[in-house]
Amino acid sequence: MNKEQFIAALKDKGIHLSDFQLKQFDIYFHTLVEWNNKMNLTAITEEDEVYLKHFYDSISAAFYFDFADEITLCDIGAGAGFPSIPIKICFPSIKLTIVDSLQKRITFLNHLAKELQLENVSFIHDRAETFAKRTGMRESFDVVTARAVARMSVLTELCLPLVRQNGHFVALKGAAGQDELEKANYAIKTLGGEVKSINHFTLPSEDSDRNIVIVEKKRKTPTKYPRKPGTPGKEPLEI
Protein backbone atom coordinates (compact mmCIF):
# COMPACT_ATOMS: atom_id res chain seq x y z
CA MET A 1 0.00 0.00 0.00
CA ASN A 2 1.72 3.15 -1.20
CA LYS A 3 0.92 6.59 0.19
CA GLU A 4 -1.65 7.38 -2.49
CA GLN A 5 -3.46 4.09 -1.84
CA PHE A 6 -3.28 4.77 1.91
CA ILE A 7 -4.87 8.21 1.48
CA ALA A 8 -7.59 6.84 -0.82
CA ALA A 9 -8.38 3.85 1.40
CA LEU A 10 -8.86 6.06 4.45
CA LYS A 11 -10.89 8.57 2.44
CA ASP A 12 -13.23 5.73 1.48
CA LYS A 13 -13.80 5.20 5.20
CA GLY A 14 -14.51 8.89 5.83
CA ILE A 15 -11.06 9.75 7.22
CA HIS A 16 -9.58 12.72 5.36
CA LEU A 17 -5.93 13.45 6.12
CA SER A 18 -4.48 16.95 6.03
CA ASP A 19 -1.04 17.75 4.64
CA PHE A 20 0.25 18.01 8.21
CA GLN A 21 -1.14 14.58 9.11
CA LEU A 22 0.45 13.06 6.00
CA LYS A 23 3.74 14.65 7.00
CA GLN A 24 3.35 13.09 10.45
CA PHE A 25 2.96 9.63 8.93
CA ASP A 26 6.03 10.23 6.76
CA ILE A 27 8.09 11.28 9.80
CA TYR A 28 6.72 8.30 11.73
CA PHE A 29 7.89 5.89 9.04
CA HIS A 30 11.40 7.33 8.78
CA THR A 31 11.80 7.58 12.56
CA LEU A 32 10.65 3.98 12.98
CA VAL A 33 13.18 2.71 10.44
CA GLU A 34 16.00 4.85 11.86
CA TRP A 35 15.44 3.64 15.43
CA ASN A 36 14.88 0.08 14.31
CA ASN A 37 18.57 0.01 13.41
CA LYS A 38 19.36 0.63 17.11
CA MET A 39 16.68 -1.57 18.73
CA ASN A 40 14.23 -4.23 17.65
CA LEU A 41 10.95 -2.36 17.14
CA THR A 42 9.50 -4.13 14.12
CA ALA A 43 10.32 -6.76 11.50
CA ILE A 44 8.39 -4.67 8.96
CA THR A 45 10.49 -1.86 7.48
CA GLU A 46 9.52 -1.56 3.79
CA GLU A 47 7.53 1.65 3.32
CA ASP A 48 4.52 0.09 1.57
CA GLU A 49 4.41 -2.66 4.20
CA VAL A 50 4.57 -0.19 7.10
CA TYR A 51 1.73 1.87 5.65
CA LEU A 52 -0.41 -1.24 5.23
CA LYS A 53 0.49 -3.52 8.15
CA HIS A 54 1.16 -0.87 10.79
CA PHE A 55 -0.54 2.41 9.87
CA TYR A 56 -3.66 1.26 8.01
CA ASP A 57 -4.06 -1.83 10.18
CA SER A 58 -3.96 0.32 13.34
CA ILE A 59 -6.42 2.89 12.00
CA SER A 60 -8.85 0.12 11.00
CA ALA A 61 -10.21 0.17 14.57
CA ALA A 62 -11.68 3.58 13.72
CA PHE A 63 -13.80 2.00 10.97
CA TYR A 64 -15.90 0.37 13.70
CA PHE A 65 -15.46 2.67 16.71
CA ASP A 66 -15.77 6.46 16.92
CA PHE A 67 -12.53 8.05 18.14
CA ALA A 68 -13.53 11.55 17.06
CA ASP A 69 -14.55 12.84 20.49
CA GLU A 70 -12.14 14.21 23.09
CA ILE A 71 -11.68 10.84 24.75
CA THR A 72 -9.06 9.45 27.11
CA LEU A 73 -7.39 6.43 25.54
CA CYS A 74 -4.95 3.97 27.08
CA ASP A 75 -2.98 1.63 24.82
CA ILE A 76 -1.54 -1.46 26.49
CA GLY A 77 1.72 -2.93 25.15
CA ALA A 78 1.84 -0.57 22.19
CA GLY A 79 5.48 -1.30 21.37
CA ALA A 80 6.39 1.15 18.62
CA GLY A 81 3.06 2.94 19.05
CA PHE A 82 0.53 0.65 17.42
CA PRO A 83 -2.41 1.06 17.20
CA SER A 84 -2.77 4.25 19.23
CA ILE A 85 -0.37 6.69 17.59
CA PRO A 86 -1.73 6.26 14.04
CA ILE A 87 -5.21 6.68 15.56
CA LYS A 88 -4.01 9.76 17.48
CA ILE A 89 -2.62 11.29 14.29
CA CYS A 90 -6.02 10.88 12.63
CA PHE A 91 -7.93 12.09 15.70
CA PRO A 92 -5.71 14.68 17.44
CA SER A 93 -8.21 15.47 20.21
CA ILE A 94 -7.56 12.08 21.86
CA LYS A 95 -5.76 12.25 25.21
CA LEU A 96 -3.40 9.30 24.94
CA THR A 97 -1.57 7.18 27.50
CA ILE A 98 0.65 4.30 26.37
CA VAL A 99 1.82 1.65 28.84
CA ASP A 100 4.71 -0.61 27.88
CA SER A 101 6.95 -2.88 29.92
CA LEU A 102 10.18 -2.07 28.06
CA GLN A 103 11.95 1.22 28.85
CA LYS A 104 13.69 1.35 25.47
CA ARG A 105 10.33 1.48 23.72
CA ILE A 106 9.19 4.28 26.02
CA THR A 107 12.38 6.18 25.09
CA PHE A 108 11.52 5.73 21.40
CA LEU A 109 7.93 6.89 21.93
CA ASN A 110 9.00 10.04 23.76
CA HIS A 111 11.34 10.90 20.88
CA LEU A 112 8.65 10.08 18.31
CA ALA A 113 6.06 12.28 20.03
CA LYS A 114 8.41 15.26 19.81
CA GLU A 115 9.13 14.59 16.14
CA LEU A 116 5.40 14.32 15.39
CA GLN A 117 4.52 17.36 17.55
CA LEU A 118 1.91 15.34 19.44
CA GLU A 119 0.08 16.95 22.34
CA ASN A 120 -1.74 15.33 25.28
CA VAL A 121 0.33 12.14 25.24
CA SER A 122 2.09 10.30 28.05
CA PHE A 123 4.20 7.16 27.97
CA ILE A 124 4.46 4.98 31.06
CA HIS A 125 7.05 2.29 31.75
CA ASP A 126 5.04 -0.33 33.61
CA ARG A 127 3.24 -3.62 33.31
CA ALA A 128 -0.51 -3.49 32.77
CA GLU A 129 -1.12 -5.54 35.92
CA THR A 130 0.60 -3.00 38.18
CA PHE A 131 -0.44 0.10 36.22
CA ALA A 132 -4.09 -0.77 36.96
CA LYS A 133 -3.26 -0.64 40.68
CA ARG A 134 -1.87 2.90 40.51
CA THR A 135 -3.86 5.64 42.20
CA GLY A 136 -6.30 7.24 39.80
CA MET A 137 -5.67 4.87 36.90
CA ARG A 138 -8.13 2.08 37.59
CA GLU A 139 -11.41 2.42 35.66
CA SER A 140 -10.40 5.90 34.51
CA PHE A 141 -10.16 5.63 30.71
CA ASP A 142 -12.92 6.03 28.13
CA VAL A 143 -11.23 3.55 25.81
CA VAL A 144 -8.45 0.98 26.19
CA THR A 145 -6.84 -0.58 23.11
CA ALA A 146 -4.45 -3.44 22.47
CA ARG A 147 -3.03 -4.98 19.30
CA ALA A 148 -1.14 -8.27 19.00
CA VAL A 149 -0.23 -8.40 22.70
CA ALA A 150 -1.80 -11.65 23.94
CA ARG A 151 -4.82 -13.87 23.39
CA MET A 152 -8.20 -12.36 24.15
CA SER A 153 -8.77 -13.94 27.57
CA VAL A 154 -5.43 -12.55 28.79
CA LEU A 155 -5.92 -9.15 27.14
CA THR A 156 -9.27 -8.78 28.84
CA GLU A 157 -7.70 -9.04 32.30
CA LEU A 158 -4.95 -6.58 31.35
CA CYS A 159 -7.25 -4.01 29.76
CA LEU A 160 -10.79 -4.10 31.15
CA PRO A 161 -9.83 -3.05 34.72
CA LEU A 162 -8.62 0.26 33.25
CA VAL A 163 -11.88 1.01 31.41
CA ARG A 164 -14.44 3.25 33.13
CA GLN A 165 -18.01 2.05 33.42
CA ASN A 166 -19.80 2.54 30.08
CA GLY A 167 -16.39 2.87 28.42
CA HIS A 168 -14.96 0.44 25.87
CA PHE A 169 -12.14 -2.02 25.33
CA VAL A 170 -11.15 -2.28 21.65
CA ALA A 171 -9.00 -5.27 20.70
CA LEU A 172 -7.34 -5.54 17.29
CA LYS A 173 -7.00 -9.22 16.52
CA GLY A 174 -5.94 -11.39 13.60
CA ALA A 175 -7.61 -14.43 12.07
CA ALA A 176 -7.90 -16.21 15.44
CA GLY A 177 -9.96 -13.39 16.94
CA GLN A 178 -13.32 -15.14 16.82
CA ASP A 179 -11.99 -18.39 18.28
CA GLU A 180 -10.18 -16.45 21.01
CA LEU A 181 -13.37 -14.56 21.83
CA GLU A 182 -15.25 -17.78 22.57
CA LYS A 183 -12.61 -18.73 25.16
CA ALA A 184 -12.60 -15.18 26.55
CA ASN A 185 -16.33 -14.92 27.27
CA TYR A 186 -15.89 -16.01 30.89
CA ALA A 187 -13.15 -13.42 31.48
CA ILE A 188 -15.20 -10.66 29.84
CA LYS A 189 -18.24 -11.37 32.03
CA THR A 190 -16.16 -11.82 35.20
CA LEU A 191 -14.42 -8.48 34.69
CA GLY A 192 -17.63 -6.54 34.03
CA GLY A 193 -17.72 -6.44 30.25
CA GLU A 194 -20.14 -7.33 27.51
CA VAL A 195 -19.22 -7.94 23.87
CA LYS A 196 -20.73 -5.15 21.81
CA SER A 197 -19.51 -6.28 18.38
CA ILE A 198 -16.94 -8.31 16.51
CA ASN A 199 -16.06 -6.86 13.13
CA HIS A 200 -14.32 -8.95 10.51
CA PHE A 201 -12.50 -7.60 7.47
CA THR A 202 -9.54 -8.46 5.27
CA LEU A 203 -6.45 -6.31 5.00
CA PRO A 204 -6.21 -4.84 1.48
CA SER A 205 -3.65 -6.22 -0.99
CA GLU A 206 -2.87 -9.39 0.96
CA ASP A 207 -6.37 -10.38 2.14
CA SER A 208 -5.26 -11.47 5.61
CA ASP A 209 -8.05 -11.75 8.18
CA ARG A 210 -8.58 -9.13 10.86
CA ASN A 211 -11.12 -8.85 13.68
CA ILE A 212 -11.93 -5.74 15.69
CA VAL A 213 -13.55 -6.78 18.97
CA ILE A 214 -15.41 -4.10 20.92
CA VAL A 215 -16.30 -4.78 24.56
CA GLU A 216 -18.43 -2.40 26.60
CA LYS A 217 -17.74 -2.04 30.33
CA LYS A 218 -21.09 -2.61 32.05
CA ARG A 219 -20.04 -3.21 35.66
CA LYS A 220 -17.10 -2.48 37.91
CA THR A 221 -14.24 -4.96 37.76
CA PRO A 222 -13.76 -6.93 41.02
CA THR A 223 -10.84 -5.42 42.93
CA LYS A 224 -8.76 -8.62 42.85
CA TYR A 225 -8.24 -8.16 39.11
CA PRO A 226 -5.85 -7.83 37.45
CA ARG A 227 -3.88 -10.44 39.33
CA LYS A 228 -0.14 -10.13 39.96
CA PRO A 229 2.23 -9.76 36.96
CA GLY A 230 2.50 -12.89 34.85
CA THR A 231 -0.53 -14.64 36.34
CA PRO A 232 -3.06 -13.64 33.63
CA GLY A 233 -0.86 -15.25 30.98
CA LYS A 234 -0.10 -18.38 32.96
CA GLU A 235 -3.57 -18.90 34.40
CA PRO A 236 -6.02 -17.21 32.01
CA LEU A 237 -9.65 -16.75 33.06
CA GLU A 238 -11.08 -19.47 30.87
CA ILE A 239 -13.54 -22.31 31.45
PDB file of C-alpha atoms in Angstrom:
ATOM      1  CA  MET A   1       0.000   0.000   0.000  1.00  0.00           C
ATOM      2  CA  ASN A   2       1.719   3.147  -1.204  1.00  0.00           C
ATOM      3  CA  LYS A   3       0.919   6.590   0.192  1.00  0.00           C
ATOM      4  CA  GLU A   4      -1.653   7.377  -2.486  1.00  0.00           C
ATOM      5  CA  GLN A   5      -3.459   4.093  -1.838  1.00  0.00           C
ATOM      6  CA  PHE A   6      -3.278   4.773   1.907  1.00  0.00           C
ATOM      7  CA  ILE A   7      -4.872   8.206   1.476  1.00  0.00           C
ATOM      8  CA  ALA A   8      -7.591   6.841  -0.823  1.00  0.00           C
ATOM      9  CA  ALA A   9      -8.381   3.853   1.397  1.00  0.00           C
ATOM     10  CA  LEU A  10      -8.856   6.064   4.450  1.00  0.00           C
ATOM     11  CA  LYS A  11     -10.887   8.572   2.441  1.00  0.00           C
ATOM     12  CA  ASP A  12     -13.234   5.734   1.478  1.00  0.00           C
ATOM     13  CA  LYS A  13     -13.805   5.198   5.203  1.00  0.00           C
ATOM     14  CA  GLY A  14     -14.509   8.890   5.827  1.00  0.00           C
ATOM     15  CA  ILE A  15     -11.059   9.747   7.220  1.00  0.00           C
ATOM     16  CA  HIS A  16      -9.583  12.718   5.361  1.00  0.00           C
ATOM     17  CA  LEU A  17      -5.926  13.448   6.121  1.00  0.00           C
ATOM     18  CA  SER A  18      -4.479  16.954   6.027  1.00  0.00           C
ATOM     19  CA  ASP A  19      -1.037  17.750   4.641  1.00  0.00           C
ATOM     20  CA  PHE A  20       0.245  18.011   8.212  1.00  0.00           C
ATOM     21  CA  GLN A  21      -1.140  14.585   9.109  1.00  0.00           C
ATOM     22  CA  LEU A  22       0.449  13.061   6.001  1.00  0.00           C
ATOM     23  CA  LYS A  23       3.743  14.647   7.002  1.00  0.00           C
ATOM     24  CA  GLN A  24       3.350  13.093  10.454  1.00  0.00           C
ATOM     25  CA  PHE A  25       2.965   9.630   8.928  1.00  0.00           C
ATOM     26  CA  ASP A  26       6.028  10.230   6.760  1.00  0.00           C
ATOM     27  CA  ILE A  27       8.086  11.279   9.801  1.00  0.00           C
ATOM     28  CA  TYR A  28       6.717   8.297  11.733  1.00  0.00           C
ATOM     29  CA  PHE A  29       7.895   5.886   9.036  1.00  0.00           C
ATOM     30  CA  HIS A  30      11.403   7.335   8.781  1.00  0.00           C
ATOM     31  CA  THR A  31      11.805   7.584  12.565  1.00  0.00           C
ATOM     32  CA  LEU A  32      10.655   3.982  12.977  1.00  0.00           C
ATOM     33  CA  VAL A  33      13.183   2.710  10.441  1.00  0.00           C
ATOM     34  CA  GLU A  34      15.999   4.847  11.862  1.00  0.00           C
ATOM     35  CA  TRP A  35      15.439   3.643  15.432  1.00  0.00           C
ATOM     36  CA  ASN A  36      14.882   0.085  14.305  1.00  0.00           C
ATOM     37  CA  ASN A  37      18.571   0.014  13.414  1.00  0.00           C
ATOM     38  CA  LYS A  38      19.355   0.629  17.109  1.00  0.00           C
ATOM     39  CA  MET A  39      16.685  -1.566  18.735  1.00  0.00           C
ATOM     40  CA  ASN A  40      14.231  -4.226  17.651  1.00  0.00           C
ATOM     41  CA  LEU A  41      10.953  -2.356  17.143  1.00  0.00           C
ATOM     42  CA  THR A  42       9.500  -4.133  14.116  1.00  0.00           C
ATOM     43  CA  ALA A  43      10.317  -6.757  11.499  1.00  0.00           C
ATOM     44  CA  ILE A  44       8.388  -4.666   8.956  1.00  0.00           C
ATOM     45  CA  THR A  45      10.489  -1.863   7.481  1.00  0.00           C
ATOM     46  CA  GLU A  46       9.516  -1.556   3.790  1.00  0.00           C
ATOM     47  CA  GLU A  47       7.533   1.651   3.317  1.00  0.00           C
ATOM     48  CA  ASP A  48       4.522   0.095   1.566  1.00  0.00           C
ATOM     49  CA  GLU A  49       4.405  -2.659   4.197  1.00  0.00           C
ATOM     50  CA  VAL A  50       4.571  -0.189   7.100  1.00  0.00           C
ATOM     51  CA  TYR A  51       1.733   1.871   5.646  1.00  0.00           C
ATOM     52  CA  LEU A  52      -0.413  -1.243   5.232  1.00  0.00           C
ATOM     53  CA  LYS A  53       0.488  -3.520   8.148  1.00  0.00           C
ATOM     54  CA  HIS A  54       1.157  -0.874  10.788  1.00  0.00           C
ATOM     55  CA  PHE A  55      -0.541   2.410   9.865  1.00  0.00           C
ATOM     56  CA  TYR A  56      -3.658   1.257   8.005  1.00  0.00           C
ATOM     57  CA  ASP A  57      -4.058  -1.829  10.184  1.00  0.00           C
ATOM     58  CA  SER A  58      -3.959   0.323  13.336  1.00  0.00           C
ATOM     59  CA  ILE A  59      -6.425   2.889  12.000  1.00  0.00           C
ATOM     60  CA  SER A  60      -8.851   0.117  11.000  1.00  0.00           C
ATOM     61  CA  ALA A  61     -10.205   0.175  14.565  1.00  0.00           C
ATOM     62  CA  ALA A  62     -11.683   3.581  13.719  1.00  0.00           C
ATOM     63  CA  PHE A  63     -13.796   2.005  10.966  1.00  0.00           C
ATOM     64  CA  TYR A  64     -15.897   0.374  13.703  1.00  0.00           C
ATOM     65  CA  PHE A  65     -15.459   2.671  16.710  1.00  0.00           C
ATOM     66  CA  ASP A  66     -15.767   6.457  16.917  1.00  0.00           C
ATOM     67  CA  PHE A  67     -12.526   8.050  18.139  1.00  0.00           C
ATOM     68  CA  ALA A  68     -13.533  11.554  17.059  1.00  0.00           C
ATOM     69  CA  ASP A  69     -14.555  12.842  20.490  1.00  0.00           C
ATOM     70  CA  GLU A  70     -12.141  14.212  23.087  1.00  0.00           C
ATOM     71  CA  ILE A  71     -11.678  10.835  24.753  1.00  0.00           C
ATOM     72  CA  THR A  72      -9.056   9.446  27.112  1.00  0.00           C
ATOM     73  CA  LEU A  73      -7.393   6.427  25.536  1.00  0.00           C
ATOM     74  CA  CYS A  74      -4.948   3.971  27.082  1.00  0.00           C
ATOM     75  CA  ASP A  75      -2.980   1.634  24.821  1.00  0.00           C
ATOM     76  CA  ILE A  76      -1.536  -1.464  26.491  1.00  0.00           C
ATOM     77  CA  GLY A  77       1.720  -2.928  25.155  1.00  0.00           C
ATOM     78  CA  ALA A  78       1.842  -0.566  22.193  1.00  0.00           C
ATOM     79  CA  GLY A  79       5.481  -1.300  21.372  1.00  0.00           C
ATOM     80  CA  ALA A  80       6.391   1.152  18.623  1.00  0.00           C
ATOM     81  CA  GLY A  81       3.059   2.943  19.052  1.00  0.00           C
ATOM     82  CA  PHE A  82       0.525   0.653  17.421  1.00  0.00           C
ATOM     83  CA  PRO A  83      -2.412   1.059  17.201  1.00  0.00           C
ATOM     84  CA  SER A  84      -2.766   4.248  19.226  1.00  0.00           C
ATOM     85  CA  ILE A  85      -0.367   6.695  17.593  1.00  0.00           C
ATOM     86  CA  PRO A  86      -1.729   6.257  14.043  1.00  0.00           C
ATOM     87  CA  ILE A  87      -5.207   6.680  15.558  1.00  0.00           C
ATOM     88  CA  LYS A  88      -4.014   9.760  17.482  1.00  0.00           C
ATOM     89  CA  ILE A  89      -2.615  11.290  14.291  1.00  0.00           C
ATOM     90  CA  CYS A  90      -6.021  10.878  12.627  1.00  0.00           C
ATOM     91  CA  PHE A  91      -7.935  12.088  15.697  1.00  0.00           C
ATOM     92  CA  PRO A  92      -5.708  14.684  17.435  1.00  0.00           C
ATOM     93  CA  SER A  93      -8.205  15.472  20.211  1.00  0.00           C
ATOM     94  CA  ILE A  94      -7.558  12.085  21.865  1.00  0.00           C
ATOM     95  CA  LYS A  95      -5.763  12.247  25.211  1.00  0.00           C
ATOM     96  CA  LEU A  96      -3.398   9.302  24.941  1.00  0.00           C
ATOM     97  CA  THR A  97      -1.569   7.175  27.504  1.00  0.00           C
ATOM     98  CA  ILE A  98       0.655   4.303  26.373  1.00  0.00           C
ATOM     99  CA  VAL A  99       1.818   1.653  28.837  1.00  0.00           C
ATOM    100  CA  ASP A 100       4.709  -0.606  27.876  1.00  0.00           C
ATOM    101  CA  SER A 101       6.952  -2.882  29.918  1.00  0.00           C
ATOM    102  CA  LEU A 102      10.184  -2.067  28.061  1.00  0.00           C
ATOM    103  CA  GLN A 103      11.951   1.219  28.851  1.00  0.00           C
ATOM    104  CA  LYS A 104      13.693   1.353  25.468  1.00  0.00           C
ATOM    105  CA  ARG A 105      10.333   1.478  23.718  1.00  0.00           C
ATOM    106  CA  ILE A 106       9.193   4.281  26.015  1.00  0.00           C
ATOM    107  CA  THR A 107      12.378   6.179  25.088  1.00  0.00           C
ATOM    108  CA  PHE A 108      11.523   5.731  21.404  1.00  0.00           C
ATOM    109  CA  LEU A 109       7.927   6.890  21.931  1.00  0.00           C
ATOM    110  CA  ASN A 110       9.003  10.038  23.758  1.00  0.00           C
ATOM    111  CA  HIS A 111      11.338  10.899  20.878  1.00  0.00           C
ATOM    112  CA  LEU A 112       8.650  10.078  18.315  1.00  0.00           C
ATOM    113  CA  ALA A 113       6.063  12.276  20.030  1.00  0.00           C
ATOM    114  CA  LYS A 114       8.407  15.260  19.808  1.00  0.00           C
ATOM    115  CA  GLU A 115       9.132  14.595  16.138  1.00  0.00           C
ATOM    116  CA  LEU A 116       5.400  14.317  15.394  1.00  0.00           C
ATOM    117  CA  GLN A 117       4.515  17.358  17.555  1.00  0.00           C
ATOM    118  CA  LEU A 118       1.914  15.340  19.438  1.00  0.00           C
ATOM    119  CA  GLU A 119       0.079  16.949  22.343  1.00  0.00           C
ATOM    120  CA  ASN A 120      -1.735  15.334  25.284  1.00  0.00           C
ATOM    121  CA  VAL A 121       0.333  12.141  25.244  1.00  0.00           C
ATOM    122  CA  SER A 122       2.091  10.305  28.055  1.00  0.00           C
ATOM    123  CA  PHE A 123       4.204   7.157  27.972  1.00  0.00           C
ATOM    124  CA  ILE A 124       4.457   4.984  31.061  1.00  0.00           C
ATOM    125  CA  HIS A 125       7.054   2.292  31.746  1.00  0.00           C
ATOM    126  CA  ASP A 126       5.039  -0.325  33.609  1.00  0.00           C
ATOM    127  CA  ARG A 127       3.237  -3.616  33.311  1.00  0.00           C
ATOM    128  CA  ALA A 128      -0.514  -3.488  32.772  1.00  0.00           C
ATOM    129  CA  GLU A 129      -1.123  -5.536  35.922  1.00  0.00           C
ATOM    130  CA  THR A 130       0.602  -3.000  38.182  1.00  0.00           C
ATOM    131  CA  PHE A 131      -0.438   0.099  36.219  1.00  0.00           C
ATOM    132  CA  ALA A 132      -4.088  -0.766  36.957  1.00  0.00           C
ATOM    133  CA  LYS A 133      -3.265  -0.641  40.677  1.00  0.00           C
ATOM    134  CA  ARG A 134      -1.870   2.903  40.509  1.00  0.00           C
ATOM    135  CA  THR A 135      -3.857   5.639  42.198  1.00  0.00           C
ATOM    136  CA  GLY A 136      -6.303   7.240  39.796  1.00  0.00           C
ATOM    137  CA  MET A 137      -5.670   4.865  36.901  1.00  0.00           C
ATOM    138  CA  ARG A 138      -8.135   2.075  37.590  1.00  0.00           C
ATOM    139  CA  GLU A 139     -11.412   2.424  35.664  1.00  0.00           C
ATOM    140  CA  SER A 140     -10.404   5.897  34.510  1.00  0.00           C
ATOM    141  CA  PHE A 141     -10.163   5.629  30.708  1.00  0.00           C
ATOM    142  CA  ASP A 142     -12.919   6.033  28.129  1.00  0.00           C
ATOM    143  CA  VAL A 143     -11.228   3.546  25.808  1.00  0.00           C
ATOM    144  CA  VAL A 144      -8.454   0.978  26.186  1.00  0.00           C
ATOM    145  CA  THR A 145      -6.844  -0.578  23.106  1.00  0.00           C
ATOM    146  CA  ALA A 146      -4.451  -3.435  22.470  1.00  0.00           C
ATOM    147  CA  ARG A 147      -3.030  -4.981  19.303  1.00  0.00           C
ATOM    148  CA  ALA A 148      -1.139  -8.268  19.003  1.00  0.00           C
ATOM    149  CA  VAL A 149      -0.231  -8.400  22.700  1.00  0.00           C
ATOM    150  CA  ALA A 150      -1.800 -11.646  23.941  1.00  0.00           C
ATOM    151  CA  ARG A 151      -4.817 -13.871  23.394  1.00  0.00           C
ATOM    152  CA  MET A 152      -8.201 -12.356  24.145  1.00  0.00           C
ATOM    153  CA  SER A 153      -8.771 -13.938  27.574  1.00  0.00           C
ATOM    154  CA  VAL A 154      -5.431 -12.548  28.790  1.00  0.00           C
ATOM    155  CA  LEU A 155      -5.916  -9.150  27.142  1.00  0.00           C
ATOM    156  CA  THR A 156      -9.272  -8.781  28.843  1.00  0.00           C
ATOM    157  CA  GLU A 157      -7.701  -9.035  32.297  1.00  0.00           C
ATOM    158  CA  LEU A 158      -4.954  -6.584  31.345  1.00  0.00           C
ATOM    159  CA  CYS A 159      -7.245  -4.007  29.761  1.00  0.00           C
ATOM    160  CA  LEU A 160     -10.786  -4.103  31.152  1.00  0.00           C
ATOM    161  CA  PRO A 161      -9.833  -3.049  34.723  1.00  0.00           C
ATOM    162  CA  LEU A 162      -8.620   0.263  33.253  1.00  0.00           C
ATOM    163  CA  VAL A 163     -11.880   1.010  31.415  1.00  0.00           C
ATOM    164  CA  ARG A 164     -14.436   3.247  33.134  1.00  0.00           C
ATOM    165  CA  GLN A 165     -18.015   2.053  33.423  1.00  0.00           C
ATOM    166  CA  ASN A 166     -19.804   2.545  30.080  1.00  0.00           C
ATOM    167  CA  GLY A 167     -16.391   2.869  28.416  1.00  0.00           C
ATOM    168  CA  HIS A 168     -14.962   0.442  25.874  1.00  0.00           C
ATOM    169  CA  PHE A 169     -12.140  -2.024  25.329  1.00  0.00           C
ATOM    170  CA  VAL A 170     -11.152  -2.279  21.649  1.00  0.00           C
ATOM    171  CA  ALA A 171      -9.004  -5.274  20.699  1.00  0.00           C
ATOM    172  CA  LEU A 172      -7.337  -5.540  17.294  1.00  0.00           C
ATOM    173  CA  LYS A 173      -7.002  -9.217  16.515  1.00  0.00           C
ATOM    174  CA  GLY A 174      -5.939 -11.392  13.600  1.00  0.00           C
ATOM    175  CA  ALA A 175      -7.608 -14.427  12.073  1.00  0.00           C
ATOM    176  CA  ALA A 176      -7.900 -16.207  15.437  1.00  0.00           C
ATOM    177  CA  GLY A 177      -9.958 -13.386  16.940  1.00  0.00           C
ATOM    178  CA  GLN A 178     -13.323 -15.138  16.817  1.00  0.00           C
ATOM    179  CA  ASP A 179     -11.989 -18.386  18.281  1.00  0.00           C
ATOM    180  CA  GLU A 180     -10.182 -16.449  21.015  1.00  0.00           C
ATOM    181  CA  LEU A 181     -13.366 -14.562  21.828  1.00  0.00           C
ATOM    182  CA  GLU A 182     -15.251 -17.778  22.570  1.00  0.00           C
ATOM    183  CA  LYS A 183     -12.612 -18.727  25.160  1.00  0.00           C
ATOM    184  CA  ALA A 184     -12.602 -15.181  26.547  1.00  0.00           C
ATOM    185  CA  ASN A 185     -16.332 -14.915  27.273  1.00  0.00           C
ATOM    186  CA  TYR A 186     -15.891 -16.005  30.891  1.00  0.00           C
ATOM    187  CA  ALA A 187     -13.154 -13.418  31.481  1.00  0.00           C
ATOM    188  CA  ILE A 188     -15.196 -10.660  29.844  1.00  0.00           C
ATOM    189  CA  LYS A 189     -18.240 -11.366  32.034  1.00  0.00           C
ATOM    190  CA  THR A 190     -16.162 -11.820  35.197  1.00  0.00           C
ATOM    191  CA  LEU A 191     -14.424  -8.476  34.689  1.00  0.00           C
ATOM    192  CA  GLY A 192     -17.629  -6.542  34.025  1.00  0.00           C
ATOM    193  CA  GLY A 193     -17.717  -6.443  30.252  1.00  0.00           C
ATOM    194  CA  GLU A 194     -20.138  -7.327  27.510  1.00  0.00           C
ATOM    195  CA  VAL A 195     -19.219  -7.943  23.873  1.00  0.00           C
ATOM    196  CA  LYS A 196     -20.729  -5.151  21.806  1.00  0.00           C
ATOM    197  CA  SER A 197     -19.509  -6.276  18.385  1.00  0.00           C
ATOM    198  CA  ILE A 198     -16.939  -8.306  16.515  1.00  0.00           C
ATOM    199  CA  ASN A 199     -16.065  -6.863  13.129  1.00  0.00           C
ATOM    200  CA  HIS A 200     -14.321  -8.951  10.508  1.00  0.00           C
ATOM    201  CA  PHE A 201     -12.501  -7.603   7.468  1.00  0.00           C
ATOM    202  CA  THR A 202      -9.544  -8.461   5.269  1.00  0.00           C
ATOM    203  CA  LEU A 203      -6.454  -6.311   4.998  1.00  0.00           C
ATOM    204  CA  PRO A 204      -6.211  -4.845   1.485  1.00  0.00           C
ATOM    205  CA  SER A 205      -3.650  -6.219  -0.990  1.00  0.00           C
ATOM    206  CA  GLU A 206      -2.866  -9.387   0.961  1.00  0.00           C
ATOM    207  CA  ASP A 207      -6.373 -10.383   2.139  1.00  0.00           C
ATOM    208  CA  SER A 208      -5.257 -11.467   5.613  1.00  0.00           C
ATOM    209  CA  ASP A 209      -8.046 -11.750   8.185  1.00  0.00           C
ATOM    210  CA  ARG A 210      -8.584  -9.133  10.857  1.00  0.00           C
ATOM    211  CA  ASN A 211     -11.119  -8.854  13.676  1.00  0.00           C
ATOM    212  CA  ILE A 212     -11.932  -5.740  15.689  1.00  0.00           C
ATOM    213  CA  VAL A 213     -13.554  -6.781  18.965  1.00  0.00           C
ATOM    214  CA  ILE A 214     -15.415  -4.097  20.921  1.00  0.00           C
ATOM    215  CA  VAL A 215     -16.296  -4.784  24.560  1.00  0.00           C
ATOM    216  CA  GLU A 216     -18.430  -2.403  26.602  1.00  0.00           C
ATOM    217  CA  LYS A 217     -17.738  -2.044  30.333  1.00  0.00           C
ATOM    218  CA  LYS A 218     -21.085  -2.614  32.047  1.00  0.00           C
ATOM    219  CA  ARG A 219     -20.038  -3.213  35.659  1.00  0.00           C
ATOM    220  CA  LYS A 220     -17.100  -2.476  37.912  1.00  0.00           C
ATOM    221  CA  THR A 221     -14.239  -4.958  37.758  1.00  0.00           C
ATOM    222  CA  PRO A 222     -13.763  -6.930  41.016  1.00  0.00           C
ATOM    223  CA  THR A 223     -10.840  -5.421  42.928  1.00  0.00           C
ATOM    224  CA  LYS A 224      -8.763  -8.616  42.854  1.00  0.00           C
ATOM    225  CA  TYR A 225      -8.243  -8.159  39.112  1.00  0.00           C
ATOM    226  CA  PRO A 226      -5.846  -7.830  37.449  1.00  0.00           C
ATOM    227  CA  ARG A 227      -3.875 -10.438  39.330  1.00  0.00           C
ATOM    228  CA  LYS A 228      -0.136 -10.127  39.956  1.00  0.00           C
ATOM    229  CA  PRO A 229       2.229  -9.758  36.960  1.00  0.00           C
ATOM    230  CA  GLY A 230       2.496 -12.886  34.851  1.00  0.00           C
ATOM    231  CA  THR A 231      -0.525 -14.643  36.339  1.00  0.00           C
ATOM    232  CA  PRO A 232      -3.065 -13.640  33.635  1.00  0.00           C
ATOM    233  CA  GLY A 233      -0.859 -15.249  30.983  1.00  0.00           C
ATOM    234  CA  LYS A 234      -0.096 -18.381  32.961  1.00  0.00           C
ATOM    235  CA  GLU A 235      -3.569 -18.903  34.397  1.00  0.00           C
ATOM    236  CA  PRO A 236      -6.024 -17.207  32.009  1.00  0.00           C
ATOM    237  CA  LEU A 237      -9.647 -16.748  33.060  1.00  0.00           C
ATOM    238  CA  GLU A 238     -11.077 -19.467  30.866  1.00  0.00           C
ATOM    239  CA  ILE A 239     -13.544 -22.305  31.450  1.00  0.00           C
TER     240      ILE A 239
END
